[in-house]
Amino acid sequence: MRTANPALAADTFIGTRGLAAGSAMSIQGTVNKTAVLLAILLVSSSWIWGQAFAGAPVQGFVGFGAIAGFVVALVTIFKKAWAPITAPLYAALEGLVLGGISAMFERSYPGIAIQAVTLTFGVLAALLIAYTSRLIPVTANFRLGVAAATGGIMLVYLASFVLGFFGIAMPFLHDSGPIGIGVSLFIVVIAALNLVLDFDFIEQGAQNNLPKYMEWYAAFGLLVTLVWLYLEIIRLLAKLRNRR
């Protein structure tokens, strides 16, 4: 099974089938773990948000959260059995990132954070309904298309990061013009479609009786996508505000 999310790769299923039901991954268990991770992220982001609006410098926390979160994510991907520990840690670190970035956007665009949160969970709910009702068939071509588009976006972001060291801006990626908004909208759509692949991974994981710790791992993978989707939505909203 192919998925664009590197945390939820096809080789996860190799050698993990056939566990007893009580010790195997379940959909409800994954939902519960996801709720725990979201609660941790909310607490962490709320704290840094409060610090930011109290006048405390939060850039260091954001930078630490981003770097440490990336490291913890890599550890989780390569050491899946550690997910019950590393997934909550990742959620706490990403909360620092999202809370700090959201506060920065909120200062420039009042009300944008709650709009981004609402849209993110609205997209999550809509796609979950579409997936469970089979309105979006997860075919091999669908997986391949989303994976290819996601990989292309990651390469563009990597190129933009490298070019930034030389003072070169990637055309349209950060612009608020019609093309720049179109680019952001496309990225939001691809990020959202990754949620469908995450849902499929969770369902397939439960059907294949993956180990119980994979509930934490699948919840971690879903959180990775939600974090990406939220950041892309808030960037898109900021671009739209700039057009006013």
PDB file of C-alpha atoms in Angstrom:
ATOM      1  CA  MET A   1       0.000   0.000   0.000  1.00  0.00           C
ATOM      2  CA  ARG A   2       1.419   3.367  -1.031  1.00  0.00           C
ATOM      3  CA  THR A   3       0.947   6.534   1.008  1.00  0.00           C
ATOM      4  CA  ALA A   4       2.402  10.004   0.549  1.00  0.00           C
ATOM      5  CA  ASN A   5       3.012  10.354   4.281  1.00  0.00           C
ATOM      6  CA  PRO A   6       6.509   8.944   4.986  1.00  0.00           C
ATOM      7  CA  ALA A   7       5.354   7.965   8.452  1.00  0.00           C
ATOM      8  CA  LEU A   8       2.745   5.626   6.983  1.00  0.00           C
ATOM      9  CA  ALA A   9       4.698   3.664   4.402  1.00  0.00           C
ATOM     10  CA  ALA A  10       3.836   0.367   2.777  1.00  0.00           C
ATOM     11  CA  ASP A  11       6.601  -1.633   4.474  1.00  0.00           C
ATOM     12  CA  THR A  12       4.859  -1.091   7.806  1.00  0.00           C
ATOM     13  CA  PHE A  13       2.702  -4.132   7.033  1.00  0.00           C
ATOM     14  CA  ILE A  14       5.613  -6.500   6.425  1.00  0.00           C
ATOM     15  CA  GLY A  15       5.843  -9.157   9.129  1.00  0.00           C
ATOM     16  CA  THR A  16       3.204  -7.628  11.403  1.00  0.00           C
ATOM     17  CA  ARG A  17       0.056  -9.607  10.572  1.00  0.00           C
ATOM     18  CA  GLY A  18      -1.750 -12.243  12.579  1.00  0.00           C
ATOM     19  CA  LEU A  19      -1.743 -10.847  16.125  1.00  0.00           C
ATOM     20  CA  ALA A  20      -4.489 -11.727  18.571  1.00  0.00           C
ATOM     21  CA  ALA A  21      -7.372  -9.265  18.567  1.00  0.00           C
ATOM     22  CA  GLY A  22      -6.660  -7.990  22.087  1.00  0.00           C
ATOM     23  CA  SER A  23      -3.066  -7.074  21.247  1.00  0.00           C
ATOM     24  CA  ALA A  24      -3.730  -5.736  17.758  1.00  0.00           C
ATOM     25  CA  MET A  25      -4.349  -2.276  16.400  1.00  0.00           C
ATOM     26  CA  SER A  26      -7.977  -1.123  16.160  1.00  0.00           C
ATOM     27  CA  ILE A  27      -9.671   1.857  14.551  1.00  0.00           C
ATOM     28  CA  GLN A  28     -11.235   2.977  17.839  1.00  0.00           C
ATOM     29  CA  GLY A  29      -7.899   2.679  19.597  1.00  0.00           C
ATOM     30  CA  THR A  30      -6.290   4.858  16.941  1.00  0.00           C
ATOM     31  CA  VAL A  31      -9.065   7.439  17.297  1.00  0.00           C
ATOM     32  CA  ASN A  32      -8.457   7.529  21.047  1.00  0.00           C
ATOM     33  CA  LYS A  33      -4.705   7.945  20.584  1.00  0.00           C
ATOM     34  CA  THR A  34      -5.274  10.723  18.045  1.00  0.00           C
ATOM     35  CA  ALA A  35      -7.487  12.552  20.541  1.00  0.00           C
ATOM     36  CA  VAL A  36      -4.731  12.299  23.162  1.00  0.00           C
ATOM     37  CA  LEU A  37      -2.138  13.707  20.765  1.00  0.00           C
ATOM     38  CA  LEU A  38      -4.430  16.571  19.769  1.00  0.00           C
ATOM     39  CA  ALA A  39      -5.039  17.376  23.437  1.00  0.00           C
ATOM     40  CA  ILE A  40      -1.295  17.474  24.108  1.00  0.00           C
ATOM     41  CA  LEU A  41      -0.763  19.693  21.075  1.00  0.00           C
ATOM     42  CA  LEU A  42      -3.563  22.001  22.249  1.00  0.00           C
ATOM     43  CA  VAL A  43      -2.046  22.390  25.717  1.00  0.00           C
ATOM     44  CA  SER A  44       1.416  23.073  24.320  1.00  0.00           C
ATOM     45  CA  SER A  45       0.214  25.523  21.671  1.00  0.00           C
ATOM     46  CA  SER A  46      -2.044  27.334  24.152  1.00  0.00           C
ATOM     47  CA  TRP A  47       0.880  27.841  26.512  1.00  0.00           C
ATOM     48  CA  ILE A  48       3.170  29.309  23.855  1.00  0.00           C
ATOM     49  CA  TRP A  49       0.279  31.407  22.518  1.00  0.00           C
ATOM     50  CA  GLY A  50      -0.199  32.898  25.967  1.00  0.00           C
ATOM     51  CA  GLN A  51       3.518  33.574  26.276  1.00  0.00           C
ATOM     52  CA  ALA A  52       3.565  35.329  22.915  1.00  0.00           C
ATOM     53  CA  PHE A  53       0.700  37.664  23.765  1.00  0.00           C
ATOM     54  CA  ALA A  54       2.208  38.316  27.188  1.00  0.00           C
ATOM     55  CA  GLY A  55       5.164  39.854  25.369  1.00  0.00           C
ATOM     56  CA  ALA A  56       7.644  37.039  25.922  1.00  0.00           C
ATOM     57  CA  PRO A  57      10.005  36.171  23.045  1.00  0.00           C
ATOM     58  CA  VAL A  58       8.865  32.850  21.587  1.00  0.00           C
ATOM     59  CA  GLN A  59      11.068  32.523  18.501  1.00  0.00           C
ATOM     60  CA  GLY A  60      13.482  30.295  20.389  1.00  0.00           C
ATOM     61  CA  PHE A  61      10.688  27.952  21.437  1.00  0.00           C
ATOM     62  CA  VAL A  62       9.394  27.792  17.869  1.00  0.00           C
ATOM     63  CA  GLY A  63      12.855  27.019  16.509  1.00  0.00           C
ATOM     64  CA  PHE A  64      13.496  24.406  19.176  1.00  0.00           C
ATOM     65  CA  GLY A  65      10.106  22.811  18.587  1.00  0.00           C
ATOM     66  CA  ALA A  66      10.665  22.648  14.830  1.00  0.00           C
ATOM     67  CA  ILE A  67      14.138  21.106  15.032  1.00  0.00           C
ATOM     68  CA  ALA A  68      13.414  18.752  17.919  1.00  0.00           C
ATOM     69  CA  GLY A  69      10.075  17.809  16.400  1.00  0.00           C
ATOM     70  CA  PHE A  70      11.758  16.874  13.125  1.00  0.00           C
ATOM     71  CA  VAL A  71      14.280  14.699  14.968  1.00  0.00           C
ATOM     72  CA  VAL A  72      11.569  13.002  17.030  1.00  0.00           C
ATOM     73  CA  ALA A  73       9.525  12.407  13.868  1.00  0.00           C
ATOM     74  CA  LEU A  74      12.487  10.674  12.221  1.00  0.00           C
ATOM     75  CA  VAL A  75      13.049   8.541  15.313  1.00  0.00           C
ATOM     76  CA  THR A  76       9.372   7.584  15.313  1.00  0.00           C
ATOM     77  CA  ILE A  77       9.439   6.625  11.636  1.00  0.00           C
ATOM     78  CA  PHE A  78      12.470   4.367  12.048  1.00  0.00           C
ATOM     79  CA  LYS A  79      11.563   3.060  15.526  1.00  0.00           C
ATOM     80  CA  LYS A  80       7.831   2.498  15.276  1.00  0.00           C
ATOM     81  CA  ALA A  81       7.657   0.545  18.535  1.00  0.00           C
ATOM     82  CA  TRP A  82       8.728   3.719  20.353  1.00  0.00           C
ATOM     83  CA  ALA A  83       5.641   5.586  19.129  1.00  0.00           C
ATOM     84  CA  PRO A  84       3.791   5.395  22.494  1.00  0.00           C
ATOM     85  CA  ILE A  85       6.557   7.644  23.866  1.00  0.00           C
ATOM     86  CA  THR A  86       7.731   9.624  20.851  1.00  0.00           C
ATOM     87  CA  ALA A  87       4.292  10.455  19.423  1.00  0.00           C
ATOM     88  CA  PRO A  88       3.167  12.430  22.518  1.00  0.00           C
ATOM     89  CA  LEU A  89       6.578  14.122  22.603  1.00  0.00           C
ATOM     90  CA  TYR A  90       6.181  15.079  18.939  1.00  0.00           C
ATOM     91  CA  ALA A  91       2.725  16.511  19.670  1.00  0.00           C
ATOM     92  CA  ALA A  92       4.107  18.668  22.490  1.00  0.00           C
ATOM     93  CA  LEU A  93       6.950  19.968  20.316  1.00  0.00           C
ATOM     94  CA  GLU A  94       4.681  20.706  17.367  1.00  0.00           C
ATOM     95  CA  GLY A  95       2.379  22.549  19.725  1.00  0.00           C
ATOM     96  CA  LEU A  96       5.214  24.991  20.385  1.00  0.00           C
ATOM     97  CA  VAL A  97       5.622  25.488  16.645  1.00  0.00           C
ATOM     98  CA  LEU A  98       1.944  25.904  15.824  1.00  0.00           C
ATOM     99  CA  GLY A  99       1.212  28.104  18.827  1.00  0.00           C
ATOM    100  CA  GLY A 100       4.137  30.412  18.116  1.00  0.00           C
ATOM    101  CA  ILE A 101       3.497  30.669  14.382  1.00  0.00           C
ATOM    102  CA  SER A 102      -0.228  31.168  14.946  1.00  0.00           C
ATOM    103  CA  ALA A 103       0.468  34.025  17.357  1.00  0.00           C
ATOM    104  CA  MET A 104       2.733  35.687  14.793  1.00  0.00           C
ATOM    105  CA  PHE A 105       0.030  35.465  12.131  1.00  0.00           C
ATOM    106  CA  GLU A 106      -2.636  36.596  14.602  1.00  0.00           C
ATOM    107  CA  ARG A 107      -0.779  39.823  15.326  1.00  0.00           C
ATOM    108  CA  SER A 108      -0.835  40.737  11.637  1.00  0.00           C
ATOM    109  CA  TYR A 109      -4.219  39.241  10.775  1.00  0.00           C
ATOM    110  CA  PRO A 110      -6.586  39.250  13.781  1.00  0.00           C
ATOM    111  CA  GLY A 111      -8.897  36.251  13.832  1.00  0.00           C
ATOM    112  CA  ILE A 112      -6.870  34.219  11.355  1.00  0.00           C
ATOM    113  CA  ALA A 113      -5.892  31.483  13.818  1.00  0.00           C
ATOM    114  CA  ILE A 114      -9.440  30.433  14.709  1.00  0.00           C
ATOM    115  CA  GLN A 115     -10.334  30.523  11.017  1.00  0.00           C
ATOM    116  CA  ALA A 116      -7.434  28.196  10.212  1.00  0.00           C
ATOM    117  CA  VAL A 117      -8.322  25.818  13.053  1.00  0.00           C
ATOM    118  CA  THR A 118     -11.975  25.730  11.987  1.00  0.00           C
ATOM    119  CA  LEU A 119     -11.111  25.078   8.356  1.00  0.00           C
ATOM    120  CA  THR A 120      -8.582  22.383   9.260  1.00  0.00           C
ATOM    121  CA  PHE A 121     -11.052  20.378  11.321  1.00  0.00           C
ATOM    122  CA  GLY A 122     -13.797  21.098   8.807  1.00  0.00           C
ATOM    123  CA  VAL A 123     -11.670  19.557   6.070  1.00  0.00           C
ATOM    124  CA  LEU A 124     -10.833  16.626   8.360  1.00  0.00           C
ATOM    125  CA  ALA A 125     -14.522  15.963   9.061  1.00  0.00           C
ATOM    126  CA  ALA A 126     -15.584  16.356   5.429  1.00  0.00           C
ATOM    127  CA  LEU A 127     -12.926  13.985   4.122  1.00  0.00           C
ATOM    128  CA  LEU A 128     -13.600  11.455   6.870  1.00  0.00           C
ATOM    129  CA  ILE A 129     -17.263  11.402   5.838  1.00  0.00           C
ATOM    130  CA  ALA A 130     -16.285  11.144   2.179  1.00  0.00           C
ATOM    131  CA  TYR A 131     -13.906   8.280   2.953  1.00  0.00           C
ATOM    132  CA  THR A 132     -16.255   6.273   5.161  1.00  0.00           C
ATOM    133  CA  SER A 133     -19.065   6.644   2.614  1.00  0.00           C
ATOM    134  CA  ARG A 134     -16.643   5.596  -0.162  1.00  0.00           C
ATOM    135  CA  LEU A 135     -17.213   8.800  -2.119  1.00  0.00           C
ATOM    136  CA  ILE A 136     -13.438   8.919  -2.608  1.00  0.00           C
ATOM    137  CA  PRO A 137     -12.162   5.518  -3.788  1.00  0.00           C
ATOM    138  CA  VAL A 138      -8.584   4.927  -2.651  1.00  0.00           C
ATOM    139  CA  THR A 139      -7.187   3.227  -5.733  1.00  0.00           C
ATOM    140  CA  ALA A 140      -3.569   2.522  -6.623  1.00  0.00           C
ATOM    141  CA  ASN A 141      -3.603   5.443  -9.070  1.00  0.00           C
ATOM    142  CA  PHE A 142      -5.046   7.743  -6.396  1.00  0.00           C
ATOM    143  CA  ARG A 143      -2.280   6.792  -3.972  1.00  0.00           C
ATOM    144  CA  LEU A 144       0.366   7.219  -6.646  1.00  0.00           C
ATOM    145  CA  GLY A 145      -0.960  10.620  -7.707  1.00  0.00           C
ATOM    146  CA  VAL A 146      -1.123  12.009  -4.177  1.00  0.00           C
ATOM    147  CA  ALA A 147       2.296  10.580  -3.326  1.00  0.00           C
ATOM    148  CA  ALA A 148       3.855  12.080  -6.464  1.00  0.00           C
ATOM    149  CA  ALA A 149       2.272  15.489  -5.865  1.00  0.00           C
ATOM    150  CA  THR A 150       3.349  15.467  -2.214  1.00  0.00           C
ATOM    151  CA  GLY A 151       6.890  14.523  -3.151  1.00  0.00           C
ATOM    152  CA  GLY A 152       6.988  17.327  -5.699  1.00  0.00           C
ATOM    153  CA  ILE A 153       5.805  19.848  -3.117  1.00  0.00           C
ATOM    154  CA  MET A 154       8.458  18.709  -0.650  1.00  0.00           C
ATOM    155  CA  LEU A 155      11.140  19.120  -3.324  1.00  0.00           C
ATOM    156  CA  VAL A 156       9.912  22.644  -4.070  1.00  0.00           C
ATOM    157  CA  TYR A 157      10.039  23.529  -0.377  1.00  0.00           C
ATOM    158  CA  LEU A 158      13.534  22.071  -0.107  1.00  0.00           C
ATOM    159  CA  ALA A 159      14.671  24.083  -3.132  1.00  0.00           C
ATOM    160  CA  SER A 160      13.111  27.228  -1.657  1.00  0.00           C
ATOM    161  CA  PHE A 161      14.927  26.602   1.638  1.00  0.00           C
ATOM    162  CA  VAL A 162      18.300  26.161  -0.088  1.00  0.00           C
ATOM    163  CA  LEU A 163      17.817  29.147  -2.398  1.00  0.00           C
ATOM    164  CA  GLY A 164      16.935  31.279   0.613  1.00  0.00           C
ATOM    165  CA  PHE A 165      20.550  31.026   1.789  1.00  0.00           C
ATOM    166  CA  PHE A 166      21.565  32.801  -1.418  1.00  0.00           C
ATOM    167  CA  GLY A 167      18.887  35.461  -1.168  1.00  0.00           C
ATOM    168  CA  ILE A 168      16.843  33.944  -3.990  1.00  0.00           C
ATOM    169  CA  ALA A 169      13.069  33.675  -3.572  1.00  0.00           C
ATOM    170  CA  MET A 170      11.141  30.859  -5.210  1.00  0.00           C
ATOM    171  CA  PRO A 171       8.716  32.477  -7.712  1.00  0.00           C
ATOM    172  CA  PHE A 172       5.029  32.495  -6.677  1.00  0.00           C
ATOM    173  CA  LEU A 173       5.519  30.249  -3.635  1.00  0.00           C
ATOM    174  CA  HIS A 174       5.214  33.104  -1.151  1.00  0.00           C
ATOM    175  CA  ASP A 175       3.473  35.675  -3.371  1.00  0.00           C
ATOM    176  CA  SER A 176      -0.011  36.982  -2.624  1.00  0.00           C
ATOM    177  CA  GLY A 177      -0.903  37.405  -6.290  1.00  0.00           C
ATOM    178  CA  PRO A 178      -3.406  35.197  -8.129  1.00  0.00           C
ATOM    179  CA  ILE A 179      -0.755  32.636  -9.081  1.00  0.00           C
ATOM    180  CA  GLY A 180       0.666  32.547  -5.554  1.00  0.00           C
ATOM    181  CA  ILE A 181      -2.807  32.006  -4.115  1.00  0.00           C
ATOM    182  CA  GLY A 182      -3.421  29.288  -6.695  1.00  0.00           C
ATOM    183  CA  VAL A 183      -0.194  27.553  -5.688  1.00  0.00           C
ATOM    184  CA  SER A 184      -1.179  27.667  -1.999  1.00  0.00           C
ATOM    185  CA  LEU A 185      -4.654  26.364  -2.800  1.00  0.00           C
ATOM    186  CA  PHE A 186      -3.159  23.452  -4.737  1.00  0.00           C
ATOM    187  CA  ILE A 187      -0.877  22.597  -1.818  1.00  0.00           C
ATOM    188  CA  VAL A 188      -3.828  22.735   0.599  1.00  0.00           C
ATOM    189  CA  VAL A 189      -5.754  20.308  -1.619  1.00  0.00           C
ATOM    190  CA  ILE A 190      -2.834  17.864  -1.747  1.00  0.00           C
ATOM    191  CA  ALA A 191      -2.329  18.099   2.014  1.00  0.00           C
ATOM    192  CA  ALA A 192      -6.031  17.405   2.498  1.00  0.00           C
ATOM    193  CA  LEU A 193      -5.947  14.380   0.184  1.00  0.00           C
ATOM    194  CA  ASN A 194      -3.158  12.960   2.327  1.00  0.00           C
ATOM    195  CA  LEU A 195      -5.765  12.652   5.071  1.00  0.00           C
ATOM    196  CA  VAL A 196      -7.625  10.150   2.893  1.00  0.00           C
ATOM    197  CA  LEU A 197      -4.466   8.065   2.624  1.00  0.00           C
ATOM    198  CA  ASP A 198      -4.039   8.290   6.394  1.00  0.00           C
ATOM    199  CA  PHE A 199      -7.597   7.010   6.910  1.00  0.00           C
ATOM    200  CA  ASP A 200      -6.876   4.162   4.515  1.00  0.00           C
ATOM    201  CA  PHE A 201      -3.684   3.273   6.381  1.00  0.00           C
ATOM    202  CA  ILE A 202      -5.549   3.146   9.685  1.00  0.00           C
ATOM    203  CA  GLU A 203      -8.272   0.929   8.239  1.00  0.00           C
ATOM    204  CA  GLN A 204      -5.788  -1.390   6.550  1.00  0.00           C
ATOM    205  CA  GLY A 205      -3.673  -1.530   9.695  1.00  0.00           C
ATOM    206  CA  ALA A 206      -6.637  -2.647  11.775  1.00  0.00           C
ATOM    207  CA  GLN A 207      -7.633  -5.245   9.178  1.00  0.00           C
ATOM    208  CA  ASN A 208      -4.080  -6.610   9.078  1.00  0.00           C
ATOM    209  CA  ASN A 209      -3.861  -6.858  12.891  1.00  0.00           C
ATOM    210  CA  LEU A 210      -0.818  -4.639  13.265  1.00  0.00           C
ATOM    211  CA  PRO A 211       0.686  -4.474  16.786  1.00  0.00           C
ATOM    212  CA  LYS A 212      -1.124  -2.376  19.391  1.00  0.00           C
ATOM    213  CA  TYR A 213       1.622   0.258  19.435  1.00  0.00           C
ATOM    214  CA  MET A 214       0.759   1.004  15.813  1.00  0.00           C
ATOM    215  CA  GLU A 215      -2.291   2.879  17.080  1.00  0.00           C
ATOM    216  CA  TRP A 216       0.124   5.497  18.409  1.00  0.00           C
ATOM    217  CA  TYR A 217       2.118   5.359  15.200  1.00  0.00           C
ATOM    218  CA  ALA A 218      -0.940   5.804  12.974  1.00  0.00           C
ATOM    219  CA  ALA A 219      -2.151   8.657  15.189  1.00  0.00           C
ATOM    220  CA  PHE A 220       1.295  10.233  14.840  1.00  0.00           C
ATOM    221  CA  GLY A 221       1.090   9.955  11.047  1.00  0.00           C
ATOM    222  CA  LEU A 222      -2.346  11.567  11.020  1.00  0.00           C
ATOM    223  CA  LEU A 223      -1.079  14.380  13.251  1.00  0.00           C
ATOM    224  CA  VAL A 224       1.808  15.031  10.847  1.00  0.00           C
ATOM    225  CA  THR A 225      -0.702  15.566   8.044  1.00  0.00           C
ATOM    226  CA  LEU A 226      -2.956  17.773  10.180  1.00  0.00           C
ATOM    227  CA  VAL A 227      -0.023  19.975  11.188  1.00  0.00           C
ATOM    228  CA  TRP A 228       0.968  20.384   7.547  1.00  0.00           C
ATOM    229  CA  LEU A 229      -2.623  21.112   6.499  1.00  0.00           C
ATOM    230  CA  TYR A 230      -3.068  23.726   9.233  1.00  0.00           C
ATOM    231  CA  LEU A 231       0.135  25.549   8.310  1.00  0.00           C
ATOM    232  CA  GLU A 232      -0.822  25.603   4.636  1.00  0.00           C
ATOM    233  CA  ILE A 233      -4.325  26.856   5.398  1.00  0.00           C
ATOM    234  CA  ILE A 234      -3.102  29.691   7.613  1.00  0.00           C
ATOM    235  CA  ARG A 235      -0.599  30.710   4.906  1.00  0.00           C
ATOM    236  CA  LEU A 236      -3.371  30.693   2.304  1.00  0.00           C
ATOM    237  CA  LEU A 237      -5.622  32.796   4.529  1.00  0.00           C
ATOM    238  CA  ALA A 238      -2.790  35.287   5.068  1.00  0.00           C
ATOM    239  CA  LYS A 239      -2.327  35.612   1.310  1.00  0.00           C
ATOM    240  CA  LEU A 240      -6.050  36.217   0.864  1.00  0.00           C
ATOM    241  CA  ARG A 241      -5.975  38.886   3.600  1.00  0.00           C
ATOM    242  CA  ASN A 242      -3.128  40.615   1.776  1.00  0.00           C
ATOM    243  CA  ARG A 243      -5.323  40.870  -1.315  1.00  0.00           C
ATOM    244  CA  ARG A 244      -7.872  43.045   0.478  1.00  0.00           C
TER     245      ARG A 244
END
